[in-house]
Amino acid sequence: MSDSPATVVHGEAHAGHNPALLHHFATEEQQRDSASFGMWIFLATEVMFFGGLFCAYLIYRRWYFGDFGAASKSINAALGATNTAVLICSSLTVVLAIWAAQTSRRALMIVMLILTMLFGVAFLGIKGIEYKDKFDEHHVPGPSFSFSNVPIPGHPNQYANPQHAQIFFALYFVMTGLHALHMVIGLGIFAWLLWMAWKGRFTPEYHTPLEIGGLYWHFVDIVWIYLFPLLYLIDRHP
Amino acid sequence: MSDHSKSSPLATYFAVWGALLVGTFLTYEAALLDLGRYNAAVALIIATTKALLVVLFFMHLKGASEKLLKLVVASTIFFLILLLALSMFDYGTRSFS
Amino acid sequence: MATATIAPPVEREDYLNKHYGAGSWLFTTDHKRIALLYLASITFFFFIGGFFALLIRLELLTPASDLVQADTYNKLFTQHGMVMVFFFLIPSIPAVLGNFLVPMMIGAKDLAFPKINLLSWYLYIIGGAMMLHCMLTGGVDTGWTFYTPFSTAFTNTKIVEAGLAIFVAGFSSILTGLNFVVTIHRMRAPGMTWSRLPLFIWAHYATSIIQILGTPVIAITIVLVAVERTLHLGIFDPKLGGDPLLFQHLFWFYSHPAVYIMILPSMGIVSEIIACFSRKRIFGYSFVALSSIAIAVFGFLVWAHHMFVAGISVYAALVFSLLSYSVAVPSAVKVFNWTATLYKGSIRYDAPMLYAFGFLGLFTIGGLTGLFLAALGIDVHVTDTYFVVAHFHYIMVGGALMGYLGGMHFWWPKISGRLYPEGWARLAALIVFIGFNLTFFPQFLLGYLGMPRRYADYSHMPEFQILNVFSTAGSTVLGIGYLLPMIYFLWSMRYGKPAPDNPWNAAGLEWKTQSPPTTYNFEEEPVVTWEAYNYDEIDARRPDEEAPSVG
C-alpha cells in the first residue's frame, strides 16, 4: 500500500543510506514502521467495509433463520471447508516467504511466493466451481432465480420462502464475490512481490513490501475464516 | 518487523497452521451436531480463535513492540461490534417484525 | 503585535516557483501543491453546489412550483446536498489546510505517503467528474440520502452512477485520513510530543479516525444499492422481504460521523485563531485536545437519531436519544474553553478572528438546536421540516465553512506569500455573517411552524412565503460574501503585498518557515523545546530578539 521504494527514482547516490530510503523519511526504521502502520490502518477500513455486509447478514439471518438455513444447506460445505484449508495453507506459505527473506533464503522465498499464488488460484478455481453449481441450480439472484419446494432444515413440512432465500443468495454472492475480488487483487500484489523477489530486491534488512503484502493476504484469509461458518454452516445438523 | 530472537519462529508457524486446520475440521464437525442455539456460538468462537491466531502470530501482532498496532486492532473490532450491536438492538426490540 | 520583518524583495525559491508547468503540478508529490490542487477543485464544486442552492432559493420565493417542476426540484436539492457534502465539506479543510499544514505543524518534510496523497486527489477528481457527468446527463432525485426503496426500486434517475462517484470520492477521503494518522504518529519532529501538538493537529487526527472507520460503511452501502438496483434484489425492498431501515442504519452509521468530519477540522482552526488573536494559550488545552477524540468516538454512537420516526423500536430511539446528548458534551467543552481563552486576552479583530467569532456564535446555535432535535418529543414535531435544514446549515455553513474561511485568511500569507486586503476581508466576513443569519434563521421559524423540507410547492401554506423571501434575500447577500474572498485572494496573488514569514507573530512551527515555504519546509529538522501556544514567551521577546532557530 505504501510508496514502492523499488520504483522511486533516486537522483543522486546518497552516501551512507539505503537507496530505498525515501527523502521525506529520516530513517529506514521510520519508513518501515510507517508502511506497516499504513497497511494496518488500511486493513481497518477493510474490516468496516466487510462489516457492513456482516451487519446485513446478521439481521436477515435472525429474521429468516429457517429460509437461510435451507439456502445455506444448498451450498457445498465440503468445497467451502476445502477452500478454508487452502487459504490457511497459503497464509503459512506467506509467513514462510517472509522468514526466508529474513534469513537470506532467496530460493525458498520465491518458492513460497509461488506456492502462495498457486493456493490463491486454487481457491478461486474452487469458488468458480461453486458459482457454476449455483448458476446451474438457478440460485443466482436475478430474473432466473428459483428456490421452490426446498424444505426448511428441521421442518420437513415447511418450504423455504424463495424471496428470503434470494436475500441469502444475494448476500452470499456479494460477500464471497467481494472476498474473491480481494483475492484477485492479492494475486496481483503477490505477482508483483514475486517479480521483486526474483530481481533480488529483498534482503534481510529490507523486505517491507513482503511484510505489508503479507498483512493484506492474512486479512483476506481472516475474512474467509468468518465467511465459511456463517454462510456454509447455518443449520447443517441432521 | 523486529527480529526478536525467537527460538524458532518456524515451530510457531507450523503449530499455528496445524491449529488452524484442526479448528476448521472442528467447525465442520460441530455444525453436524445438534447444539440448538449454541451451534452459532461454537462456530463463532472457533472462528474468532482462528482469526486471533492469524492476527497474533502470522501478522506478528504479538511481537509488536508498540501498543499502537494493538490499539488499532482493538478499536477497529470495537467499532465493528458497535455497528452490529446497536443495529441488532433496534431489530431485537421491535415489537413488530 | 511585535514587528515582523518585511519579506526581502529578492525572489526566493519556494514551493510555488521551484518548478513550472502543468506536469510539475499534476505529478507533484509536494503536500503543499496537492493542497492547492484540492483548493481549486473544491472551490469549483462549492460553486456548483452553490448554484443549485441559488436555484432552490429562487424557486422557494413563491409558494407555487413555478420556476421548476417538482421532479426537477428534487434533483436540485439532491445535487446541492451531494455536491456540498461529498465534494466540498468533507474534503475541504483536511484536503486543503490539513494537507498544507499538518506536515509543517509537526516539523516534517511531507506526509508519510506523498504519492498516496496525490492518488487521493486524483480519486477526488475522478469521483467529481463522474458526479458532474451524472448531473449533466439527468442527475438524481432521491435526496442526498438516497433512501431505499425509492432509490433502488422506483426512481429512474442515475443512482448507480452518483453512488459510484461518491464511492470513489470516499476512497479519496479514506486515503487522506490514513495518511494523516500515520504522519502524526510517525513523523513528528524531535521534541514535538503529543501534548505540544497544535490543536489543529488533534482535530485532524480525530477527523482521520472517522474517515478511516466510517467511510467504508457507506462504501459498502453504495455497493449494495448498486447491486440491488441492477439485479432487482430485495435486500432493502420490503416487497421482497427486505428492510428499508437496514439501508438507513448502514447509511447513517457513516453519515452521522461524517458531520463530525466536517466540523472537527474547523474547530481545530478556531483554536489556532483564537489563541493567536487573544495572544494566549488555549484554556484547557488537554480538554480541548481530548474532546476532539471524544467527539470522534461518541459520534459513532448516535446515528439512529436520524431515524427516530422511520420505524426503529422505541427502545432504540430512547438509547440513541440519550447517546446524542452525550456527544454534545465535548463540543460544549470546546466552546467553554475558547470563551475562557478570550477572557483577559489581548484581542485583535483581524479577519480570521471575525470568522472565529462568527463560528463561536453560530456553532453554538447550531449545536443547541441539535440537542432540541435529539429530544424525541421535539423531533417528532420538527423532523423533516426546515428546522432540521436550519440546524445543519448553522453547523455546516455557520460552523464549518466560517472556520474554513477563517483558516484560509489566517494561513493565506503562508500559503501564497501575499497579504490579502484586510479591509475587504473584514467587510466580507461581516457580509457573510449577516447574509448567513438572514438566510437560515428564518428557516428555524419556518420549520417550527411546520414547513416541510424538500417541497417545491408550498402553496397550501402561503403564509410561509414572507420568511422564504427573507431567506432567499439572505442567500444573495451570502453569495456576495463568498465571492469577495474569491476575488481578493486571486487579486492578492498578483498584486498583494509580499507577506513576511510570520505576519501574525503566531506560535506554531509552520510560521517558522518561509512565506511561501520551500518544498521541504524546513532546512534542518526542527527540535521543539517549547509548549504549544507559547504566546507569553513570544510576546515577551523584544522585537529585535531572535526567535529560537529552527533552521
PDB file of C-alpha atoms in Angstrom, chain C residues 263-496:
ATOM      1  CA  ILE C 263     -16.824  20.213  11.871  1.00  0.00           C
ATOM      2  CA  LEU C 264     -13.774  18.914  13.731  1.00  0.00           C
ATOM      3  CA  PRO C 265     -11.149  20.430  11.409  1.00  0.00           C
ATOM      4  CA  SER C 266     -12.961  23.731  11.629  1.00  0.00           C
ATOM      5  CA  MET C 267     -12.784  23.545  15.405  1.00  0.00           C
ATOM      6  CA  GLY C 268      -9.075  22.960  15.084  1.00  0.00           C
ATOM      7  CA  ILE C 269      -8.745  26.118  13.037  1.00  0.00           C
ATOM      8  CA  VAL C 270     -10.763  28.098  15.552  1.00  0.00           C
ATOM      9  CA  SER C 271      -8.403  27.010  18.321  1.00  0.00           C
ATOM     10  CA  GLU C 272      -5.426  28.274  16.358  1.00  0.00           C
ATOM     11  CA  ILE C 273      -7.068  31.583  15.507  1.00  0.00           C
ATOM     12  CA  ILE C 274      -8.430  32.314  18.966  1.00  0.00           C
ATOM     13  CA  ALA C 275      -5.090  31.581  20.574  1.00  0.00           C
ATOM     14  CA  CYS C 276      -3.239  33.849  18.181  1.00  0.00           C
ATOM     15  CA  PHE C 277      -5.652  36.741  18.295  1.00  0.00           C
ATOM     16  CA  SER C 278      -6.043  36.661  22.067  1.00  0.00           C
ATOM     17  CA  ARG C 279      -2.278  36.194  22.478  1.00  0.00           C
ATOM     18  CA  LYS C 280      -2.965  33.393  24.935  1.00  0.00           C
ATOM     19  CA  ARG C 281      -2.579  29.698  25.249  1.00  0.00           C
ATOM     20  CA  ILE C 282      -5.860  27.917  24.684  1.00  0.00           C
ATOM     21  CA  PHE C 283      -7.523  27.462  28.060  1.00  0.00           C
ATOM     22  CA  GLY C 284      -7.771  23.820  28.987  1.00  0.00           C
ATOM     23  CA  TYR C 285      -5.538  22.562  26.171  1.00  0.00           C
ATOM     24  CA  SER C 286      -5.772  18.917  27.133  1.00  0.00           C
ATOM     25  CA  PHE C 287      -9.536  19.095  27.472  1.00  0.00           C
ATOM     26  CA  VAL C 288      -9.859  20.617  24.037  1.00  0.00           C
ATOM     27  CA  ALA C 289      -7.476  18.030  22.578  1.00  0.00           C
ATOM     28  CA  LEU C 290      -9.231  15.071  24.154  1.00  0.00           C
ATOM     29  CA  SER C 291     -12.652  16.457  23.347  1.00  0.00           C
ATOM     30  CA  SER C 292     -11.765  16.114  19.670  1.00  0.00           C
ATOM     31  CA  ILE C 293     -11.131  12.409  20.190  1.00  0.00           C
ATOM     32  CA  ALA C 294     -14.286  12.148  22.288  1.00  0.00           C
ATOM     33  CA  ILE C 295     -16.362  13.731  19.543  1.00  0.00           C
ATOM     34  CA  ALA C 296     -14.922  11.269  17.053  1.00  0.00           C
ATOM     35  CA  VAL C 297     -15.730   8.282  19.268  1.00  0.00           C
ATOM     36  CA  PHE C 298     -19.126   9.400  20.557  1.00  0.00           C
ATOM     37  CA  GLY C 299     -20.068  10.474  17.061  1.00  0.00           C
ATOM     38  CA  PHE C 300     -20.249   6.809  16.105  1.00  0.00           C
ATOM     39  CA  LEU C 301     -22.777   6.057  18.805  1.00  0.00           C
ATOM     40  CA  VAL C 302     -25.651   8.262  17.750  1.00  0.00           C
ATOM     41  CA  TRP C 303     -26.560   7.581  14.147  1.00  0.00           C
ATOM     42  CA  ALA C 304     -30.138   6.433  14.594  1.00  0.00           C
ATOM     43  CA  HIS C 305     -31.209   9.849  15.788  1.00  0.00           C
ATOM     44  CA  HIS C 306     -31.800  10.414  12.081  1.00  0.00           C
ATOM     45  CA  MET C 307     -34.302   7.565  12.183  1.00  0.00           C
ATOM     46  CA  PHE C 308     -36.493   8.396  15.164  1.00  0.00           C
ATOM     47  CA  VAL C 309     -39.675   8.424  13.089  1.00  0.00           C
ATOM     48  CA  ALA C 310     -38.560   5.908  10.494  1.00  0.00           C
ATOM     49  CA  GLY C 311     -39.685   2.818  12.351  1.00  0.00           C
ATOM     50  CA  ILE C 312     -36.910   1.861  14.734  1.00  0.00           C
ATOM     51  CA  SER C 313     -38.011   0.429  18.044  1.00  0.00           C
ATOM     52  CA  VAL C 314     -38.953   2.895  20.746  1.00  0.00           C
ATOM     53  CA  TYR C 315     -36.230   1.462  22.989  1.00  0.00           C
ATOM     54  CA  ALA C 316     -33.614   2.063  20.331  1.00  0.00           C
ATOM     55  CA  ALA C 317     -34.939   5.601  19.958  1.00  0.00           C
ATOM     56  CA  LEU C 318     -34.525   6.165  23.688  1.00  0.00           C
ATOM     57  CA  VAL C 319     -30.986   4.868  23.709  1.00  0.00           C
ATOM     58  CA  PHE C 320     -29.922   6.861  20.698  1.00  0.00           C
ATOM     59  CA  SER C 321     -31.527   9.998  22.072  1.00  0.00           C
ATOM     60  CA  LEU C 322     -29.585   9.626  25.302  1.00  0.00           C
ATOM     61  CA  LEU C 323     -26.343   8.952  23.443  1.00  0.00           C
ATOM     62  CA  SER C 324     -26.938  12.004  21.268  1.00  0.00           C
ATOM     63  CA  TYR C 325     -26.962  14.174  24.367  1.00  0.00           C
ATOM     64  CA  SER C 326     -23.593  12.774  25.310  1.00  0.00           C
ATOM     65  CA  VAL C 327     -21.952  13.850  22.083  1.00  0.00           C
ATOM     66  CA  ALA C 328     -22.850  17.457  22.782  1.00  0.00           C
ATOM     67  CA  VAL C 329     -20.712  17.462  25.902  1.00  0.00           C
ATOM     68  CA  PRO C 330     -17.271  17.517  24.267  1.00  0.00           C
ATOM     69  CA  SER C 331     -18.446  20.185  21.834  1.00  0.00           C
ATOM     70  CA  ALA C 332     -19.635  22.301  24.715  1.00  0.00           C
ATOM     71  CA  VAL C 333     -16.305  21.742  26.440  1.00  0.00           C
ATOM     72  CA  LYS C 334     -14.620  23.319  23.464  1.00  0.00           C
ATOM     73  CA  VAL C 335     -16.932  26.312  23.364  1.00  0.00           C
ATOM     74  CA  PHE C 336     -16.378  26.990  27.050  1.00  0.00           C
ATOM     75  CA  ASN C 337     -12.624  26.669  26.693  1.00  0.00           C
ATOM     76  CA  TRP C 338     -12.483  29.017  23.738  1.00  0.00           C
ATOM     77  CA  THR C 339     -14.530  31.547  25.652  1.00  0.00           C
ATOM     78  CA  ALA C 340     -12.246  31.195  28.628  1.00  0.00           C
ATOM     79  CA  THR C 341      -9.289  31.760  26.315  1.00  0.00           C
ATOM     80  CA  LEU C 342     -10.790  35.055  25.207  1.00  0.00           C
ATOM     81  CA  TYR C 343     -11.189  36.206  28.773  1.00  0.00           C
ATOM     82  CA  LYS C 344      -8.447  38.713  29.609  1.00  0.00           C
ATOM     83  CA  GLY C 345      -6.858  38.093  26.259  1.00  0.00           C
ATOM     84  CA  SER C 346      -5.401  40.820  24.129  1.00  0.00           C
ATOM     85  CA  ILE C 347      -7.973  40.628  21.377  1.00  0.00           C
ATOM     86  CA  ARG C 348      -7.398  41.712  17.808  1.00  0.00           C
ATOM     87  CA  TYR C 349     -10.216  41.833  15.289  1.00  0.00           C
ATOM     88  CA  ASP C 350      -8.455  40.827  12.150  1.00  0.00           C
ATOM     89  CA  ALA C 351     -10.497  38.954   9.564  1.00  0.00           C
ATOM     90  CA  PRO C 352      -9.583  35.453  10.784  1.00  0.00           C
ATOM     91  CA  MET C 353     -10.754  36.392  14.264  1.00  0.00           C
ATOM     92  CA  LEU C 354     -14.015  37.771  12.907  1.00  0.00           C
ATOM     93  CA  TYR C 355     -14.686  34.399  11.328  1.00  0.00           C
ATOM     94  CA  ALA C 356     -13.774  32.680  14.590  1.00  0.00           C
ATOM     95  CA  PHE C 357     -16.234  34.854  16.493  1.00  0.00           C
ATOM     96  CA  GLY C 358     -18.863  34.068  13.891  1.00  0.00           C
ATOM     97  CA  PHE C 359     -18.109  30.400  14.371  1.00  0.00           C
ATOM     98  CA  LEU C 360     -18.500  30.625  18.122  1.00  0.00           C
ATOM     99  CA  GLY C 361     -21.968  32.117  17.965  1.00  0.00           C
ATOM    100  CA  LEU C 362     -23.318  30.206  15.018  1.00  0.00           C
ATOM    101  CA  PHE C 363     -21.897  26.834  16.048  1.00  0.00           C
ATOM    102  CA  THR C 364     -23.419  27.280  19.481  1.00  0.00           C
ATOM    103  CA  ILE C 365     -26.831  27.923  17.992  1.00  0.00           C
ATOM    104  CA  GLY C 366     -26.461  25.036  15.578  1.00  0.00           C
ATOM    105  CA  GLY C 367     -25.283  22.727  18.310  1.00  0.00           C
ATOM    106  CA  LEU C 368     -28.047  23.658  20.715  1.00  0.00           C
ATOM    107  CA  THR C 369     -30.682  23.115  18.074  1.00  0.00           C
ATOM    108  CA  GLY C 370     -29.140  19.717  17.555  1.00  0.00           C
ATOM    109  CA  LEU C 371     -29.976  18.983  21.157  1.00  0.00           C
ATOM    110  CA  PHE C 372     -33.536  20.055  20.549  1.00  0.00           C
ATOM    111  CA  LEU C 373     -33.646  17.551  17.718  1.00  0.00           C
ATOM    112  CA  ALA C 374     -32.162  14.863  19.918  1.00  0.00           C
ATOM    113  CA  ALA C 375     -35.147  15.181  22.207  1.00  0.00           C
ATOM    114  CA  LEU C 376     -37.686  12.688  20.941  1.00  0.00           C
ATOM    115  CA  GLY C 377     -40.701  14.809  21.727  1.00  0.00           C
ATOM    116  CA  ILE C 378     -39.454  17.779  19.744  1.00  0.00           C
ATOM    117  CA  ASP C 379     -38.023  15.671  16.951  1.00  0.00           C
ATOM    118  CA  VAL C 380     -41.362  14.113  16.148  1.00  0.00           C
ATOM    119  CA  HIS C 381     -42.696  17.596  15.558  1.00  0.00           C
ATOM    120  CA  VAL C 382     -39.855  19.150  13.561  1.00  0.00           C
ATOM    121  CA  THR C 383     -38.226  16.240  11.780  1.00  0.00           C
ATOM    122  CA  ASP C 384     -38.214  16.601   8.006  1.00  0.00           C
ATOM    123  CA  THR C 385     -39.048  20.290   8.357  1.00  0.00           C
ATOM    124  CA  TYR C 386     -36.937  23.343   7.757  1.00  0.00           C
ATOM    125  CA  PHE C 387     -35.925  23.256  11.400  1.00  0.00           C
ATOM    126  CA  VAL C 388     -33.578  20.422  10.579  1.00  0.00           C
ATOM    127  CA  VAL C 389     -32.358  22.227   7.467  1.00  0.00           C
ATOM    128  CA  ALA C 390     -31.595  25.319   9.528  1.00  0.00           C
ATOM    129  CA  HIS C 391     -29.871  23.254  12.220  1.00  0.00           C
ATOM    130  CA  PHE C 392     -27.443  21.567   9.907  1.00  0.00           C
ATOM    131  CA  HIS C 393     -26.740  24.684   7.889  1.00  0.00           C
ATOM    132  CA  TYR C 394     -25.875  26.537  11.076  1.00  0.00           C
ATOM    133  CA  ILE C 395     -23.310  23.864  11.835  1.00  0.00           C
ATOM    134  CA  MET C 396     -22.011  23.242   8.360  1.00  0.00           C
ATOM    135  CA  VAL C 397     -22.090  26.766   6.993  1.00  0.00           C
ATOM    136  CA  GLY C 398     -22.097  28.873  10.120  1.00  0.00           C
ATOM    137  CA  GLY C 399     -19.636  26.495  11.697  1.00  0.00           C
ATOM    138  CA  ALA C 400     -17.514  24.525   9.281  1.00  0.00           C
ATOM    139  CA  LEU C 401     -17.470  27.000   6.408  1.00  0.00           C
ATOM    140  CA  MET C 402     -16.774  30.018   8.615  1.00  0.00           C
ATOM    141  CA  GLY C 403     -13.905  28.129  10.174  1.00  0.00           C
ATOM    142  CA  TYR C 404     -12.597  27.235   6.745  1.00  0.00           C
ATOM    143  CA  LEU C 405     -12.735  30.859   5.606  1.00  0.00           C
ATOM    144  CA  GLY C 406     -11.081  31.990   8.820  1.00  0.00           C
ATOM    145  CA  GLY C 407      -8.341  29.457   8.274  1.00  0.00           C
ATOM    146  CA  MET C 408      -7.855  30.447   4.656  1.00  0.00           C
ATOM    147  CA  HIS C 409      -7.370  34.041   5.733  1.00  0.00           C
ATOM    148  CA  PHE C 410      -5.126  33.147   8.649  1.00  0.00           C
ATOM    149  CA  TRP C 411      -2.763  30.993   6.595  1.00  0.00           C
ATOM    150  CA  TRP C 412      -3.081  32.799   3.278  1.00  0.00           C
ATOM    151  CA  PRO C 413       0.168  34.735   3.812  1.00  0.00           C
ATOM    152  CA  LYS C 414       1.953  31.455   4.435  1.00  0.00           C
ATOM    153  CA  ILE C 415       0.356  29.652   1.502  1.00  0.00           C
ATOM    154  CA  SER C 416       0.718  32.381  -1.084  1.00  0.00           C
ATOM    155  CA  GLY C 417       3.419  34.646   0.276  1.00  0.00           C
ATOM    156  CA  ARG C 418       0.992  37.543  -0.107  1.00  0.00           C
ATOM    157  CA  LEU C 419      -1.184  39.565   2.211  1.00  0.00           C
ATOM    158  CA  TYR C 420      -4.874  39.773   1.429  1.00  0.00           C
ATOM    159  CA  PRO C 421      -6.506  43.215   1.764  1.00  0.00           C
ATOM    160  CA  GLU C 422      -7.602  43.354   5.385  1.00  0.00           C
ATOM    161  CA  GLY C 423     -10.327  45.964   4.913  1.00  0.00           C
ATOM    162  CA  TRP C 424     -12.109  43.974   2.244  1.00  0.00           C
ATOM    163  CA  ALA C 425     -11.685  40.820   4.285  1.00  0.00           C
ATOM    164  CA  ARG C 426     -13.368  42.273   7.339  1.00  0.00           C
ATOM    165  CA  LEU C 427     -16.166  43.583   5.169  1.00  0.00           C
ATOM    166  CA  ALA C 428     -16.604  40.166   3.565  1.00  0.00           C
ATOM    167  CA  ALA C 429     -16.711  38.493   6.983  1.00  0.00           C
ATOM    168  CA  LEU C 430     -19.429  40.850   8.068  1.00  0.00           C
ATOM    169  CA  ILE C 431     -21.400  40.315   4.880  1.00  0.00           C
ATOM    170  CA  VAL C 432     -21.121  36.556   5.291  1.00  0.00           C
ATOM    171  CA  PHE C 433     -22.321  36.753   8.875  1.00  0.00           C
ATOM    172  CA  ILE C 434     -25.285  38.952   8.071  1.00  0.00           C
ATOM    173  CA  GLY C 435     -26.186  37.041   4.917  1.00  0.00           C
ATOM    174  CA  PHE C 436     -25.917  33.737   6.710  1.00  0.00           C
ATOM    175  CA  ASN C 437     -28.249  34.688   9.532  1.00  0.00           C
ATOM    176  CA  LEU C 438     -30.725  36.281   7.150  1.00  0.00           C
ATOM    177  CA  THR C 439     -30.759  33.096   5.093  1.00  0.00           C
ATOM    178  CA  PHE C 440     -31.010  30.493   7.790  1.00  0.00           C
ATOM    179  CA  PHE C 441     -32.585  31.981  10.882  1.00  0.00           C
ATOM    180  CA  PRO C 442     -35.987  32.281   9.189  1.00  0.00           C
ATOM    181  CA  GLN C 443     -35.691  28.577   8.391  1.00  0.00           C
ATOM    182  CA  PHE C 444     -35.806  27.705  12.100  1.00  0.00           C
ATOM    183  CA  LEU C 445     -39.082  29.573  12.261  1.00  0.00           C
ATOM    184  CA  LEU C 446     -40.364  28.010   9.083  1.00  0.00           C
ATOM    185  CA  GLY C 447     -39.589  24.548  10.350  1.00  0.00           C
ATOM    186  CA  TYR C 448     -41.101  25.081  13.712  1.00  0.00           C
ATOM    187  CA  LEU C 449     -44.214  26.450  12.069  1.00  0.00           C
ATOM    188  CA  GLY C 450     -44.426  23.321  10.011  1.00  0.00           C
ATOM    189  CA  MET C 451     -42.943  23.901   6.571  1.00  0.00           C
ATOM    190  CA  PRO C 452     -41.639  20.551   5.320  1.00  0.00           C
ATOM    191  CA  ARG C 453     -38.260  20.265   3.671  1.00  0.00           C
ATOM    192  CA  ARG C 454     -37.790  19.117   0.079  1.00  0.00           C
ATOM    193  CA  TYR C 455     -41.052  20.651  -1.086  1.00  0.00           C
ATOM    194  CA  ALA C 456     -41.018  22.750  -4.250  1.00  0.00           C
ATOM    195  CA  ASP C 457     -44.652  23.756  -3.856  1.00  0.00           C
ATOM    196  CA  TYR C 458     -45.884  25.136  -0.573  1.00  0.00           C
ATOM    197  CA  SER C 459     -48.939  26.881  -1.980  1.00  0.00           C
ATOM    198  CA  HIS C 460     -51.153  25.173   0.573  1.00  0.00           C
ATOM    199  CA  MET C 461     -49.174  27.128   3.185  1.00  0.00           C
ATOM    200  CA  PRO C 462     -48.837  30.571   1.561  1.00  0.00           C
ATOM    201  CA  GLU C 463     -48.209  32.196   4.925  1.00  0.00           C
ATOM    202  CA  PHE C 464     -44.667  30.838   4.736  1.00  0.00           C
ATOM    203  CA  GLN C 465     -43.774  32.993   1.801  1.00  0.00           C
ATOM    204  CA  ILE C 466     -42.535  36.009   3.717  1.00  0.00           C
ATOM    205  CA  LEU C 467     -39.948  34.012   5.653  1.00  0.00           C
ATOM    206  CA  ASN C 468     -38.860  32.304   2.459  1.00  0.00           C
ATOM    207  CA  VAL C 469     -38.374  35.674   0.828  1.00  0.00           C
ATOM    208  CA  PHE C 470     -36.127  36.745   3.715  1.00  0.00           C
ATOM    209  CA  SER C 471     -34.194  33.557   3.349  1.00  0.00           C
ATOM    210  CA  THR C 472     -33.679  33.983  -0.364  1.00  0.00           C
ATOM    211  CA  ALA C 473     -32.665  37.603   0.094  1.00  0.00           C
ATOM    212  CA  GLY C 474     -30.169  36.484   2.677  1.00  0.00           C
ATOM    213  CA  SER C 475     -28.750  33.903   0.340  1.00  0.00           C
ATOM    214  CA  THR C 476     -27.968  36.587  -2.185  1.00  0.00           C
ATOM    215  CA  VAL C 477     -26.077  38.559   0.433  1.00  0.00           C
ATOM    216  CA  LEU C 478     -24.296  35.388   1.496  1.00  0.00           C
ATOM    217  CA  GLY C 479     -23.311  34.705  -2.087  1.00  0.00           C
ATOM    218  CA  ILE C 480     -21.712  38.113  -2.351  1.00  0.00           C
ATOM    219  CA  GLY C 481     -19.891  37.462   0.878  1.00  0.00           C
ATOM    220  CA  TYR C 482     -18.417  34.285  -0.621  1.00  0.00           C
ATOM    221  CA  LEU C 483     -17.485  35.876  -3.912  1.00  0.00           C
ATOM    222  CA  LEU C 484     -15.456  38.632  -2.293  1.00  0.00           C
ATOM    223  CA  PRO C 485     -12.712  36.407  -0.863  1.00  0.00           C
ATOM    224  CA  MET C 486     -12.501  34.544  -4.166  1.00  0.00           C
ATOM    225  CA  ILE C 487     -11.832  37.831  -5.867  1.00  0.00           C
ATOM    226  CA  TYR C 488      -9.390  39.372  -3.455  1.00  0.00           C
ATOM    227  CA  PHE C 489      -7.451  36.171  -2.826  1.00  0.00           C
ATOM    228  CA  LEU C 490      -6.884  35.856  -6.549  1.00  0.00           C
ATOM    229  CA  TRP C 491      -6.098  39.558  -6.752  1.00  0.00           C
ATOM    230  CA  SER C 492      -3.581  39.268  -3.932  1.00  0.00           C
ATOM    231  CA  MET C 493      -1.649  36.529  -5.685  1.00  0.00           C
ATOM    232  CA  ARG C 494      -0.535  39.105  -8.186  1.00  0.00           C
ATOM    233  CA  TYR C 495      -0.966  42.453  -6.517  1.00  0.00           C
ATOM    234  CA  GLY C 496      -0.947  41.724  -2.818  1.00  0.00           C
TER     235      GLY C 496
END
